[in-house]
Tab-separated table of C-alpha atoms in Angstrom:
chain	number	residue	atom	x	y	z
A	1	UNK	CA	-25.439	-3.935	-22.505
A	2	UNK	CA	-22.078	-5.794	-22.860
A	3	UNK	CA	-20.354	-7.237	-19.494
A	4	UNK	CA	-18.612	-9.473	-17.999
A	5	UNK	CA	-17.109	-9.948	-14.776
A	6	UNK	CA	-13.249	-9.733	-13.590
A	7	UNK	CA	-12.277	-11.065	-9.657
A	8	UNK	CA	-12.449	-7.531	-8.083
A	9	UNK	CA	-15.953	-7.438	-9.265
A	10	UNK	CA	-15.340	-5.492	-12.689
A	11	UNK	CA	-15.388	-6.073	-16.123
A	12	UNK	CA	-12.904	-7.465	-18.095
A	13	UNK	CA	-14.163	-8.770	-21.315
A	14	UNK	CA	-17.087	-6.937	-23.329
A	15	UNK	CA	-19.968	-9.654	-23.901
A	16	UNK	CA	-23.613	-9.583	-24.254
A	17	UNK	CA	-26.313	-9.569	-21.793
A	18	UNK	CA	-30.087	-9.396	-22.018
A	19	UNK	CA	-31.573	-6.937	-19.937
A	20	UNK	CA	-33.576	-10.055	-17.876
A	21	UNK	CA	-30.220	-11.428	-17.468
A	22	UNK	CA	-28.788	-8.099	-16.440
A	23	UNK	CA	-31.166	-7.309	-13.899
A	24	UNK	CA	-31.132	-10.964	-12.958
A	25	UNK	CA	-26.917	-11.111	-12.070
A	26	UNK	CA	-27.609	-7.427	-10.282
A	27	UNK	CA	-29.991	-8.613	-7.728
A	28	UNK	CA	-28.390	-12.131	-6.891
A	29	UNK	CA	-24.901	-10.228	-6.183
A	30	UNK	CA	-26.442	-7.787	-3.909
A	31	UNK	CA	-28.905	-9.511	-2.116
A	32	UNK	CA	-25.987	-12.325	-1.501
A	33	UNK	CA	-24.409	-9.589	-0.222
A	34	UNK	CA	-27.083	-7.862	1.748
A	35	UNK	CA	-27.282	-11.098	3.499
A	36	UNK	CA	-23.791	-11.681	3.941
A	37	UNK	CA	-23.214	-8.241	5.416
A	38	UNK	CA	-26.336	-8.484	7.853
A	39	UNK	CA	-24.854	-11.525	8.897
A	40	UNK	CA	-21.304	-9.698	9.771
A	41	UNK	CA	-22.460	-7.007	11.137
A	42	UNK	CA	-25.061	-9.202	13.682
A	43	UNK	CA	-21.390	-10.686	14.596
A	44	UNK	CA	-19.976	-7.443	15.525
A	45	UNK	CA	-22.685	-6.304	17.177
A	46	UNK	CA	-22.467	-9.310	19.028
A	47	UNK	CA	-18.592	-8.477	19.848
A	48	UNK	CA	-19.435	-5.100	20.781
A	49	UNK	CA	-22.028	-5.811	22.794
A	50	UNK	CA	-20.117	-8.358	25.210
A	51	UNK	CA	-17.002	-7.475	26.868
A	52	UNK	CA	-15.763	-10.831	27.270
A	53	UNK	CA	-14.556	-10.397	23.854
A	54	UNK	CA	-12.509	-7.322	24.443
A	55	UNK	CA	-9.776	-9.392	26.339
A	56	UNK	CA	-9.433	-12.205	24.190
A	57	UNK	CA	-6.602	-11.733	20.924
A	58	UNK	CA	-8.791	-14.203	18.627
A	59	UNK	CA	-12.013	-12.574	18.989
A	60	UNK	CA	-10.310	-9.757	18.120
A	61	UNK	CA	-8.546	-11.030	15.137
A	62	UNK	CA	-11.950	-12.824	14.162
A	63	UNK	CA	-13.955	-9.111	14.139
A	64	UNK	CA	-11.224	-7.551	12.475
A	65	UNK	CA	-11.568	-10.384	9.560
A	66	UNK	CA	-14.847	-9.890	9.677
A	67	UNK	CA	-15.222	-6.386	9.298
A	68	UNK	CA	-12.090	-6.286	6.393
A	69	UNK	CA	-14.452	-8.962	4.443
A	70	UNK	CA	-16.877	-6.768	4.976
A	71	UNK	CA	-15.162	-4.045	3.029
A	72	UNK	CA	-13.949	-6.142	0.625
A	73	UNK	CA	-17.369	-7.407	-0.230
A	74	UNK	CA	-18.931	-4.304	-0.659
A	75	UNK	CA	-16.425	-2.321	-2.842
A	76	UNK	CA	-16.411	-5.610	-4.960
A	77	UNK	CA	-20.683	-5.672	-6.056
A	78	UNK	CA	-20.406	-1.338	-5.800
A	79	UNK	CA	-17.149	-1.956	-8.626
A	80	UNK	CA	-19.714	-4.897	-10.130
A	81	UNK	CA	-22.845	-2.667	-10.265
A	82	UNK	CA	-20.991	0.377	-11.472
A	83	UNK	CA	-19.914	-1.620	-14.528
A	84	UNK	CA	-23.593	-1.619	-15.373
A	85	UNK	CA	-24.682	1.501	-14.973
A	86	UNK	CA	-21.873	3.669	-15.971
A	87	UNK	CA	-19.581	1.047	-17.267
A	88	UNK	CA	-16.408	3.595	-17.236
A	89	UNK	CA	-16.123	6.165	-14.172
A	90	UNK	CA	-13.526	8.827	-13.246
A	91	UNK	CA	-9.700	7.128	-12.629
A	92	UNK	CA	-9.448	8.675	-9.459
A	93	UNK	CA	-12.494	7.330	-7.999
A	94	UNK	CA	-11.832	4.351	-9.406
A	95	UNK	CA	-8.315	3.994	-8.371
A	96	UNK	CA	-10.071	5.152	-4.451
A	97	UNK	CA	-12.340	1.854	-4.962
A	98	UNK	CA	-9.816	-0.388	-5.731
A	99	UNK	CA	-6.942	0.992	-3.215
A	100	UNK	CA	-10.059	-0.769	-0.241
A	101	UNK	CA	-10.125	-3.936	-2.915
A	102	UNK	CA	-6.305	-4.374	-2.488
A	103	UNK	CA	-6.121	-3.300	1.072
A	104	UNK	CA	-8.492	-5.856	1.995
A	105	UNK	CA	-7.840	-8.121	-0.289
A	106	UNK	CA	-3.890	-8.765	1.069
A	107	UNK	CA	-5.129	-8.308	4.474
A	108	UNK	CA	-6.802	-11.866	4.393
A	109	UNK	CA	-3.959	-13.704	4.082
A	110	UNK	CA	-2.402	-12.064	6.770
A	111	UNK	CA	-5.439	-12.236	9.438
A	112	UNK	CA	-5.219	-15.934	8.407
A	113	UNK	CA	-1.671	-16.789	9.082
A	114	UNK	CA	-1.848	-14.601	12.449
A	115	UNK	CA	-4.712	-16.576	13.559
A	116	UNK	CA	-3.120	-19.710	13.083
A	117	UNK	CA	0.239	-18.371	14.927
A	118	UNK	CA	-2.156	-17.754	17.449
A	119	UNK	CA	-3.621	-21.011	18.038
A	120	UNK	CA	-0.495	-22.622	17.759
A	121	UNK	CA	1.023	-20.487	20.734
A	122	UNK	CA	-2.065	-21.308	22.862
A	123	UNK	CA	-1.286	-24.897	22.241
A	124	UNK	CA	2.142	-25.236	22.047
A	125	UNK	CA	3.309	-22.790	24.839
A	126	UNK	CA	0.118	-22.028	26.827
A	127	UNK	CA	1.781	-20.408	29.668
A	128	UNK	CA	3.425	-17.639	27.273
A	129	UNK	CA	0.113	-17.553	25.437
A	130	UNK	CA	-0.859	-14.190	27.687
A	131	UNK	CA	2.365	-12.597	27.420
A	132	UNK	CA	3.080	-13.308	23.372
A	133	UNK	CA	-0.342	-13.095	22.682
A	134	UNK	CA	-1.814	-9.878	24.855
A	135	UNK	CA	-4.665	-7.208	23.211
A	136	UNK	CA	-1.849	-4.077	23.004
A	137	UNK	CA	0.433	-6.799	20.661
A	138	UNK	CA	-2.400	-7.896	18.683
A	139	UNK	CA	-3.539	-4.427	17.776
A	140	UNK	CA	0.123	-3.284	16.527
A	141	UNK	CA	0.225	-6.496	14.193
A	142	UNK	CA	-3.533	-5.504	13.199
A	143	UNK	CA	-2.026	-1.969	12.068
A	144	UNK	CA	1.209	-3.568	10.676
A	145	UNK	CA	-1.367	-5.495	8.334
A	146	UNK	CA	-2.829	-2.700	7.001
A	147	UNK	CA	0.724	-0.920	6.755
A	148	UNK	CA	1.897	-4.312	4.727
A	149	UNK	CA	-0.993	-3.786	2.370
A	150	UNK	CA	-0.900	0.169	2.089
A	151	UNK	CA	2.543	0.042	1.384
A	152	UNK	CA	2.129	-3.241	-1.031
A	153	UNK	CA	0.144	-0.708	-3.803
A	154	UNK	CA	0.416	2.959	-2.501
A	155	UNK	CA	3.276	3.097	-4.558
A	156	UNK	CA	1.810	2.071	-7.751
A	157	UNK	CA	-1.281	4.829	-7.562
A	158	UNK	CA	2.167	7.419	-7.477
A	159	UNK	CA	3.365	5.856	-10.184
A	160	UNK	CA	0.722	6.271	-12.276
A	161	UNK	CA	-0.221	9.607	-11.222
A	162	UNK	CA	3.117	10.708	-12.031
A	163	UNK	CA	3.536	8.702	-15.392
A	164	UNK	CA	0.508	9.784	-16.481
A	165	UNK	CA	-0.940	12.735	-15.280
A	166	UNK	CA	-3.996	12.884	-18.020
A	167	UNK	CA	-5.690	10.046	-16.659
A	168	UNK	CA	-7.244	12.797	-13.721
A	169	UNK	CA	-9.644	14.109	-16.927
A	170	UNK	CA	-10.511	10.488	-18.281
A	171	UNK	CA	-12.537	7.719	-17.168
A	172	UNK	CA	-11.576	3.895	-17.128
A	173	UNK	CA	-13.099	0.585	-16.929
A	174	UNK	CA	-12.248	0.224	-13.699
A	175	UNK	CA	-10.559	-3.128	-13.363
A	176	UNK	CA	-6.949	-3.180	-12.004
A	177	UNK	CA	-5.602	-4.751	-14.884
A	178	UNK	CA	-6.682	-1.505	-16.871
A	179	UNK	CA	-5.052	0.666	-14.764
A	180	UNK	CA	-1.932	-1.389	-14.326
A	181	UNK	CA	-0.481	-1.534	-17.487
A	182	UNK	CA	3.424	-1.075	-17.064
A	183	UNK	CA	5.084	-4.161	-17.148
A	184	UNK	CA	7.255	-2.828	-13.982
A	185	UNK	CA	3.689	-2.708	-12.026
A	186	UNK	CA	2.548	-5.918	-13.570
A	187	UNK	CA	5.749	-8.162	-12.359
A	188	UNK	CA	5.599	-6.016	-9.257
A	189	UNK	CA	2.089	-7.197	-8.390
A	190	UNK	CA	3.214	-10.543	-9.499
A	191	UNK	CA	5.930	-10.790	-6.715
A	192	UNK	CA	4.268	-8.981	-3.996
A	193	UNK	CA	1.232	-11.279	-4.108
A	194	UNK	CA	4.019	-14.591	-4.722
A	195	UNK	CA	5.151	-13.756	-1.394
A	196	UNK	CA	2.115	-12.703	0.811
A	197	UNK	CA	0.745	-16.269	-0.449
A	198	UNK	CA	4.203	-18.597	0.103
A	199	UNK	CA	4.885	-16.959	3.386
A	200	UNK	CA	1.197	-17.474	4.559
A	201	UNK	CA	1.192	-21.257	3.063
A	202	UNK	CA	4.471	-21.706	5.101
A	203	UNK	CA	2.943	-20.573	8.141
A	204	UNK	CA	-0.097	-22.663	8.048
A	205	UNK	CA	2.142	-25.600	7.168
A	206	UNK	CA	4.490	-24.905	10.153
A	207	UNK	CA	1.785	-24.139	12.876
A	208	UNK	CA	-0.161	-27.746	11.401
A	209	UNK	CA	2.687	-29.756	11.883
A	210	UNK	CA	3.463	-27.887	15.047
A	211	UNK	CA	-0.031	-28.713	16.578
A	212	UNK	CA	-0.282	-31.999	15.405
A	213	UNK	CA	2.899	-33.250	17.315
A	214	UNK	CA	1.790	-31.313	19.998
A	215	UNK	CA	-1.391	-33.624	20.514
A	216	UNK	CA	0.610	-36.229	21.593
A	217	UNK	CA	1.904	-34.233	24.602
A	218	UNK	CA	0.571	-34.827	27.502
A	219	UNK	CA	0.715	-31.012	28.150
A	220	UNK	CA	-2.141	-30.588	25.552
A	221	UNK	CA	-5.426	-32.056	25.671
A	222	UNK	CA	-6.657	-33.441	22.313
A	223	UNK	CA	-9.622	-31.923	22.014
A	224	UNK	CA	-7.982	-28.338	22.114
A	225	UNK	CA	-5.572	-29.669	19.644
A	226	UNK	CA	-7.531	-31.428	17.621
A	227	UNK	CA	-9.865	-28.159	17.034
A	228	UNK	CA	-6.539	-26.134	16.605
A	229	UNK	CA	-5.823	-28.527	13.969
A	230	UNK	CA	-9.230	-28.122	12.259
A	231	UNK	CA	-9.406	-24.037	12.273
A	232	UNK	CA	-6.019	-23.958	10.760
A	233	UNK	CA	-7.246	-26.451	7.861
A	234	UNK	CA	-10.160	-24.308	7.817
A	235	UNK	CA	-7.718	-21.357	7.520
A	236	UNK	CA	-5.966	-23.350	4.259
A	237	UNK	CA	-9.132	-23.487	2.707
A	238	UNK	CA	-9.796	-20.276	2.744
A	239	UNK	CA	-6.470	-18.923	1.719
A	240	UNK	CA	-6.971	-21.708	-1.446
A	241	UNK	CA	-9.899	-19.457	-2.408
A	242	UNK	CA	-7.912	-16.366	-2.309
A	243	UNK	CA	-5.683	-18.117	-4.176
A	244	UNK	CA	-8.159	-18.871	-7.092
A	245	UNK	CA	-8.868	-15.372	-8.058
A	246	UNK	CA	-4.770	-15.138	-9.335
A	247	UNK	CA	-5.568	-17.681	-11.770
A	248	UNK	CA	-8.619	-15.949	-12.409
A	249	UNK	CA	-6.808	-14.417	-15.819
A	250	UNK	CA	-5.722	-17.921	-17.338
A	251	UNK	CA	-8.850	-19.490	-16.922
A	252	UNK	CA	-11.271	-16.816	-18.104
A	253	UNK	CA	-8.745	-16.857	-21.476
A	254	UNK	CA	-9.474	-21.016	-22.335
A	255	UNK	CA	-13.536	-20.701	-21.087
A	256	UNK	CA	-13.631	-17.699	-23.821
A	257	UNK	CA	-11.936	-19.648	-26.179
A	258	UNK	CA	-13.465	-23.628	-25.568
A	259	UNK	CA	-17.210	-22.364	-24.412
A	260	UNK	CA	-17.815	-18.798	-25.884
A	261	UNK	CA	-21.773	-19.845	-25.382
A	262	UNK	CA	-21.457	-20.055	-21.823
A	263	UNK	CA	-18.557	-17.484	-21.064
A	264	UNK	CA	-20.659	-14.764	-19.590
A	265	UNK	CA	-22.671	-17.530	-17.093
A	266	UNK	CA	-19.482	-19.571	-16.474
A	267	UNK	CA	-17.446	-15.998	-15.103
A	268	UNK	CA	-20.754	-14.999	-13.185
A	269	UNK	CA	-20.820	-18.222	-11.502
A	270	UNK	CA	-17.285	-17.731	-11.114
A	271	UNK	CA	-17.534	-14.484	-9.735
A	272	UNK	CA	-20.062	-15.732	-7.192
A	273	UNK	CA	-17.627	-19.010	-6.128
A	274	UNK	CA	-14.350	-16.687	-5.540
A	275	UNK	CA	-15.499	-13.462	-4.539
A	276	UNK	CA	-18.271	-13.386	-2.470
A	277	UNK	CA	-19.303	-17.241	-0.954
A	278	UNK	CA	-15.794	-16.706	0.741
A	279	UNK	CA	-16.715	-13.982	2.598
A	280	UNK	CA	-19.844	-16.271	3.927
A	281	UNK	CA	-16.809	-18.737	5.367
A	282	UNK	CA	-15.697	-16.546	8.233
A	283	UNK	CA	-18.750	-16.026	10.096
A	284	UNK	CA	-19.920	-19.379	9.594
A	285	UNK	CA	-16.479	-21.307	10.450
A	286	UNK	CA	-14.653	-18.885	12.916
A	287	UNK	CA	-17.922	-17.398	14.745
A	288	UNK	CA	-20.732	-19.928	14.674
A	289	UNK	CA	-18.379	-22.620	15.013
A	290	UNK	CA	-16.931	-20.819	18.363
A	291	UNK	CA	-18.881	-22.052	21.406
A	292	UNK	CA	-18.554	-18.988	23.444
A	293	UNK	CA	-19.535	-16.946	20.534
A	294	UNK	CA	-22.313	-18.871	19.374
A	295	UNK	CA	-24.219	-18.842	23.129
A	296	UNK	CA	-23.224	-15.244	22.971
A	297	UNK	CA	-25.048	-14.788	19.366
A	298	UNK	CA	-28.437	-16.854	19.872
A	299	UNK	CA	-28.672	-15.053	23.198
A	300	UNK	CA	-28.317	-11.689	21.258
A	301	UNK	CA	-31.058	-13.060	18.696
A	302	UNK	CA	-33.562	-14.162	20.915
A	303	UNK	CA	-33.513	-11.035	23.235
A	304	UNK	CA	-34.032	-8.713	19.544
A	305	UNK	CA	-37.012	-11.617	18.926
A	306	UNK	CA	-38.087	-11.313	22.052
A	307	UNK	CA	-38.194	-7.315	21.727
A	308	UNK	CA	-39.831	-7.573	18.215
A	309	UNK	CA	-42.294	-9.398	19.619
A	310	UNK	CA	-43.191	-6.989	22.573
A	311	UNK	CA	-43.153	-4.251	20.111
A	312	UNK	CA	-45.845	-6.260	17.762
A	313	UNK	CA	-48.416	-6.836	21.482
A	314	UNK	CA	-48.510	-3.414	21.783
């Protein structure tokens, strides 16, 4: 079978694969997954379970991260295992898949730059931290996210539909740059993503800065902004990865060209770096990392350990 791997978790050059190697790259990407997803979901549960949460706007922002990298994660290995079994699939369904890559995919950038407004507020002006920051306000920037994101490609699936109608009857290697052709949709894409990821680096920068001159208030403590400071570096990390699947294009191009013995390995590894180890970051830096949230967590695993062992006396 000939594959290799594109940053949505498709195809994008043909190259040639053992079947050991095959099955090999299949079951690393989806037990990562499997774990990565088990891990998420034990967060929300965790949320779900604990009302606490319900009242606070970065919880809330933190689940809602969670859960979109959940989505994003598991359209990604279904787009990466599809390109092994059937390799092309129906345009529709593959423009359906892609629409929750895309979605989710801008949405990160955006939960990141909120959540670092939001710190910034609770450190900078803690007494109008309740009114700027309350649950009703967070939820309508939550759905103006999505609306951002929706709106960012809805209009390119229209254009294509209308420009070329035939494409209901055929399949396609369902990558985005296959679908995506028209140099109007290309520089579109271009733009739109230019400015989701300037805007968001100008936040971060702003709210840094912001906190940092804060800690030497006397109105802040310095351990609230010192860990202020850290999440939002955190955040900048994170957005650097979303960053490196742009490039993604450019880079694949030279490794095909300089190391066309390792190409397929070095874009799997690749693949593994940029498009699913960054959906490991968010539970590990933004909910273990959280004290309240970690008590919350262990004693949420020890009462199911607890239970399991019960279950195993009788």
């Amino acid at each position: 079978m000939n594959s290799s791997f594109g940053q949505n978790g498709s195809t994008v050059v043909r190259y040639t694969d053992s079947f050991g190697v095959i099955i090999a790259k299949n079951a690393t990407v989806v037990l990562l997954g499997m774990s990565i997803n088990y891990l998420n979901g034990t967060l929300i549960h965790t949320f779900r379970k604990h009302q606490v949460f319900y009242h606070n706007p970065r919880y809330i922002l933190f689940i809602h991260l969670v859960v979109n990298d959940m989505i994003q994660l598991t359209t990604a290995i279904t787009l990466f295992v599809c390109t092994y079994v059937f390799f092309t699939i129906n345009t529709y369904l593959c423009c359906f898949i892609l629409s929750f890559v895309v979605f989710t995919s801008l949405n990160t950038p955006l939960n990141l730059a909120v959540m670092a407004v939001e710190c910034y507020i609770a450190v900078c002006f803690p007494l109008q931290h309740p009114q700027l920051c309350n649950i009703k306000k967070i939820y309508i920037v939550i759905g103006c996210m999505w609306a951002l994101s929706i709106l960012s490609f809805l209009p390119d699936i229209f254009f294509l539909v209308a420009t070329e109608p035939v494409l209901s009857l055929s399949t396609v290697f369902c990558e985005l740059t296959h679908l995506l052709r028209n140099p109007i949709m290309i520089k579109k894409k271009e733009v739109t993503n230019s400015m989701y990821l300037v805007g968001v680096w100008l936040v971060l920068t702003y709210t840094y800065v912001q906190i940092f001159l804060a800690a030497r208030s006397v109105k802040t403590t310095n351990s609230d902004a010192k860990k202020a400071r850290n999440t939002i570096l955190l955040h900048s990390f994170q957005l650097l990865l979303c960053m490196s699947t742009y490039v993604f294009t450019a880079v694949q191009k030279h490794i095909f060209i300089l190391f066309p013995s390792i190409y397929s390995y070095f874009i799997f590894v690749w693949y593994i770096l940029l498009q699913i180890l960054p959906r490991f970051l968010s539970p590990i830096v933004y909910g273990l990392r959280d004290n309240m949230f970690r008590k919350h967590l262990k004693k949420h695993l020890s009462c199911t350990t607890t239970h399991k062992v019960s279950a195993c006396r009788r």
